[in-house]
């Protein structure tokens, strides 16, 4: 997996000060995407053990609330295979840090899987379950609203993953 960029102190993509990892590769191709360069799976740099360890080290700072996974598309099948072991390491080392994941796919609350079943892999369910918050839904230019918190268009939901998986119904994290 490649990544487009890492923001080491980001306040725009989740609550608190976060590290934001923008992975490369996305097949959604949303109109007027803010990160079109990251559609290409080969764009950017290789996400290797050195990069993983640097992120894990930086997460140790008290002022960092957690990590946000963005893209590109973190839940593209190719990216899931790399992100699952990484997110496991994050949760093992920092159980109190939150993991936010932004995806253009839509969560099926009952199964916890993506509605687009072709994108589900052997990693999907576990990766989603390790996230605290999932911002789901493709960016839709016609629904853009700059007043929205942590999302670009009004169709996108900010989902509390733990509560949603427990109840089998979508529980929003914040409106």
Tab-separated table of C-alpha atoms in Angstrom:
chain	number	residue	atom	x	y	z
A	1	UNK	CA	0.000	0.000	0.000
A	2	UNK	CA	1.127	3.540	-0.701
A	3	UNK	CA	0.161	6.682	1.133
A	4	UNK	CA	-0.278	10.169	-0.262
A	5	UNK	CA	0.596	12.132	2.879
A	6	UNK	CA	0.573	12.136	6.663
A	7	UNK	CA	-0.594	15.119	8.676
A	8	UNK	CA	1.087	14.893	12.055
A	9	UNK	CA	-1.151	17.410	13.842
A	10	UNK	CA	-4.582	17.588	12.226
A	11	UNK	CA	-7.731	19.065	13.763
A	12	UNK	CA	-9.970	18.892	10.688
A	13	UNK	CA	-10.491	15.126	10.396
A	14	UNK	CA	-11.847	14.010	13.746
A	15	UNK	CA	-12.060	15.138	17.330
A	16	UNK	CA	-8.975	16.509	19.038
A	17	UNK	CA	-5.486	16.729	17.611
A	18	UNK	CA	-4.911	13.687	15.432
A	19	UNK	CA	-2.468	12.077	13.068
A	20	UNK	CA	-4.131	11.717	9.674
A	21	UNK	CA	-2.925	9.064	7.253
A	22	UNK	CA	-4.061	9.644	3.675
A	23	UNK	CA	-3.734	6.342	1.841
A	24	UNK	CA	-3.411	6.069	-1.929
A	25	UNK	CA	-5.945	4.347	-4.137
A	26	UNK	CA	-9.618	5.070	-4.667
A	27	UNK	CA	-12.132	3.828	-7.206
A	28	UNK	CA	-14.986	6.187	-6.202
A	29	UNK	CA	-13.729	9.145	-8.241
A	30	UNK	CA	-16.093	11.632	-6.583
A	31	UNK	CA	-16.758	14.804	-8.570
A	32	UNK	CA	-14.521	17.631	-7.253
A	33	UNK	CA	-12.744	15.354	-4.791
A	34	UNK	CA	-10.380	17.378	-2.596
A	35	UNK	CA	-7.672	14.721	-2.942
A	36	UNK	CA	-7.890	13.535	-6.545
A	37	UNK	CA	-4.150	12.869	-6.684
A	38	UNK	CA	-4.674	10.011	-4.193
A	39	UNK	CA	-6.970	8.079	-6.561
A	40	UNK	CA	-3.875	6.427	-8.020
A	41	UNK	CA	-2.849	3.341	-6.002
A	42	UNK	CA	0.811	3.948	-6.888
A	43	UNK	CA	0.860	7.620	-5.871
A	44	UNK	CA	3.049	8.723	-2.967
A	45	UNK	CA	5.341	6.627	-0.811
A	46	UNK	CA	5.350	3.031	0.344
A	47	UNK	CA	3.654	2.465	3.699
A	48	UNK	CA	6.312	0.264	5.262
A	49	UNK	CA	7.419	-0.720	8.787
A	50	UNK	CA	9.510	2.451	9.155
A	51	UNK	CA	6.484	4.657	8.463
A	52	UNK	CA	4.289	2.506	10.725
A	53	UNK	CA	6.753	2.812	13.577
A	54	UNK	CA	7.065	6.579	13.160
A	55	UNK	CA	3.277	6.931	13.405
A	56	UNK	CA	3.144	4.610	16.422
A	57	UNK	CA	5.877	6.633	18.129
A	58	UNK	CA	4.159	9.955	17.415
A	59	UNK	CA	0.863	8.585	18.777
A	60	UNK	CA	2.512	8.332	22.213
A	61	UNK	CA	2.233	12.101	22.707
A	62	UNK	CA	-0.418	12.981	25.282
A	63	UNK	CA	-1.914	15.709	23.102
A	64	UNK	CA	-2.629	13.309	20.207
A	65	UNK	CA	-6.206	11.976	20.525
A	66	UNK	CA	-5.807	9.295	17.872
A	67	UNK	CA	-5.433	8.541	14.199
A	68	UNK	CA	-7.682	9.225	11.218
A	69	UNK	CA	-7.558	7.065	8.096
A	70	UNK	CA	-8.486	8.869	4.891
A	71	UNK	CA	-7.627	8.714	1.273
A	72	UNK	CA	-7.814	7.798	-1.337
A	73	UNK	CA	-9.977	5.088	0.186
A	74	UNK	CA	-8.868	3.168	3.293
A	75	UNK	CA	-11.458	0.447	2.690
A	76	UNK	CA	-10.376	-0.443	-0.833
A	77	UNK	CA	-9.586	-4.187	-0.635
A	78	UNK	CA	-5.867	-3.653	-1.327
A	79	UNK	CA	-5.619	-1.077	1.458
A	80	UNK	CA	-7.566	-3.154	3.996
A	81	UNK	CA	-4.914	-5.868	3.961
A	82	UNK	CA	-2.227	-3.413	5.055
A	83	UNK	CA	-4.339	-1.304	7.379
A	84	UNK	CA	-5.750	-4.176	9.458
A	85	UNK	CA	-2.445	-5.252	11.059
A	86	UNK	CA	-1.439	-1.601	11.470
A	87	UNK	CA	-4.688	-0.630	13.235
A	88	UNK	CA	-4.324	-3.717	15.467
A	89	UNK	CA	-0.914	-2.375	16.534
A	90	UNK	CA	-2.399	1.060	17.198
A	91	UNK	CA	-5.154	-0.415	19.382
A	92	UNK	CA	-2.726	-2.754	21.196
A	93	UNK	CA	-0.314	0.046	22.082
A	94	UNK	CA	-2.848	2.814	22.595
A	95	UNK	CA	-6.240	1.400	23.614
A	96	UNK	CA	-7.456	4.856	24.679
A	97	UNK	CA	-6.615	6.559	21.376
A	98	UNK	CA	-9.449	6.736	18.870
A	99	UNK	CA	-9.418	5.517	15.287
A	100	UNK	CA	-11.535	7.436	12.764
A	101	UNK	CA	-11.963	6.046	9.255
A	102	UNK	CA	-13.351	7.973	6.294
A	103	UNK	CA	-14.875	5.872	3.534
A	104	UNK	CA	-16.940	6.480	0.440
A	105	UNK	CA	-18.632	3.139	1.034
A	106	UNK	CA	-21.775	2.841	3.150
A	107	UNK	CA	-21.967	0.737	6.302
A	108	UNK	CA	-24.731	-1.831	6.580
A	109	UNK	CA	-25.530	-1.485	10.270
A	110	UNK	CA	-26.861	-5.013	10.726
A	111	UNK	CA	-23.846	-6.866	9.356
A	112	UNK	CA	-21.196	-4.236	9.960
A	113	UNK	CA	-20.013	-4.826	6.391
A	114	UNK	CA	-19.962	-2.489	3.449
A	115	UNK	CA	-23.083	-2.494	1.312
A	116	UNK	CA	-20.900	-2.889	-1.768
A	117	UNK	CA	-20.209	-6.573	-1.077
A	118	UNK	CA	-17.505	-6.817	-3.749
A	119	UNK	CA	-15.365	-4.560	-1.533
A	120	UNK	CA	-15.687	-6.843	1.509
A	121	UNK	CA	-12.651	-9.003	2.177
A	122	UNK	CA	-11.592	-11.296	4.988
A	123	UNK	CA	-10.286	-8.109	6.668
A	124	UNK	CA	-13.341	-5.854	6.362
A	125	UNK	CA	-15.374	-6.797	9.431
A	126	UNK	CA	-12.391	-6.811	11.789
A	127	UNK	CA	-10.958	-3.565	10.435
A	128	UNK	CA	-14.282	-1.748	10.805
A	129	UNK	CA	-14.746	-3.187	14.313
A	130	UNK	CA	-11.392	-1.720	15.376
A	131	UNK	CA	-12.525	1.757	14.372
A	132	UNK	CA	-14.256	4.004	16.872
A	133	UNK	CA	-15.830	6.306	14.308
A	134	UNK	CA	-16.661	5.683	10.666
A	135	UNK	CA	-17.526	8.582	8.389
A	136	UNK	CA	-19.336	6.836	5.548
A	137	UNK	CA	-20.749	7.783	2.184
A	138	UNK	CA	-19.256	9.195	-0.977
A	139	UNK	CA	-18.656	12.916	-1.273
A	140	UNK	CA	-21.486	14.370	-3.373
A	141	UNK	CA	-20.731	17.812	-4.744
A	142	UNK	CA	-24.420	18.781	-4.946
A	143	UNK	CA	-24.782	18.076	-1.187
A	144	UNK	CA	-21.653	20.004	-0.185
A	145	UNK	CA	-22.082	22.064	2.975
A	146	UNK	CA	-19.069	23.858	4.470
A	147	UNK	CA	-20.899	24.187	7.814
A	148	UNK	CA	-20.804	20.430	8.407
A	149	UNK	CA	-18.412	19.171	11.030
A	150	UNK	CA	-15.863	16.527	9.927
A	151	UNK	CA	-17.517	15.800	6.559
A	152	UNK	CA	-17.978	17.425	3.192
A	153	UNK	CA	-21.517	16.579	2.090
A	154	UNK	CA	-24.791	16.097	3.945
A	155	UNK	CA	-25.247	12.460	2.889
A	156	UNK	CA	-22.194	11.418	4.894
A	157	UNK	CA	-22.765	10.016	8.364
A	158	UNK	CA	-20.484	10.133	11.402
A	159	UNK	CA	-21.111	6.720	12.952
A	160	UNK	CA	-20.231	5.433	16.414
A	161	UNK	CA	-18.980	2.018	15.301
A	162	UNK	CA	-19.010	0.268	18.701
A	163	UNK	CA	-22.593	1.293	19.504
A	164	UNK	CA	-23.751	0.520	15.963
A	165	UNK	CA	-22.265	-2.980	15.942
A	166	UNK	CA	-23.672	-3.690	19.415
A	167	UNK	CA	-27.212	-2.501	18.646
A	168	UNK	CA	-27.464	-3.527	14.982
A	169	UNK	CA	-28.786	-0.054	14.192
A	170	UNK	CA	-26.872	2.995	13.056
A	171	UNK	CA	-25.882	5.134	16.016
A	172	UNK	CA	-24.490	8.490	15.022
A	173	UNK	CA	-21.450	9.755	16.873
A	174	UNK	CA	-22.379	13.391	16.314
A	175	UNK	CA	-24.913	15.137	14.137
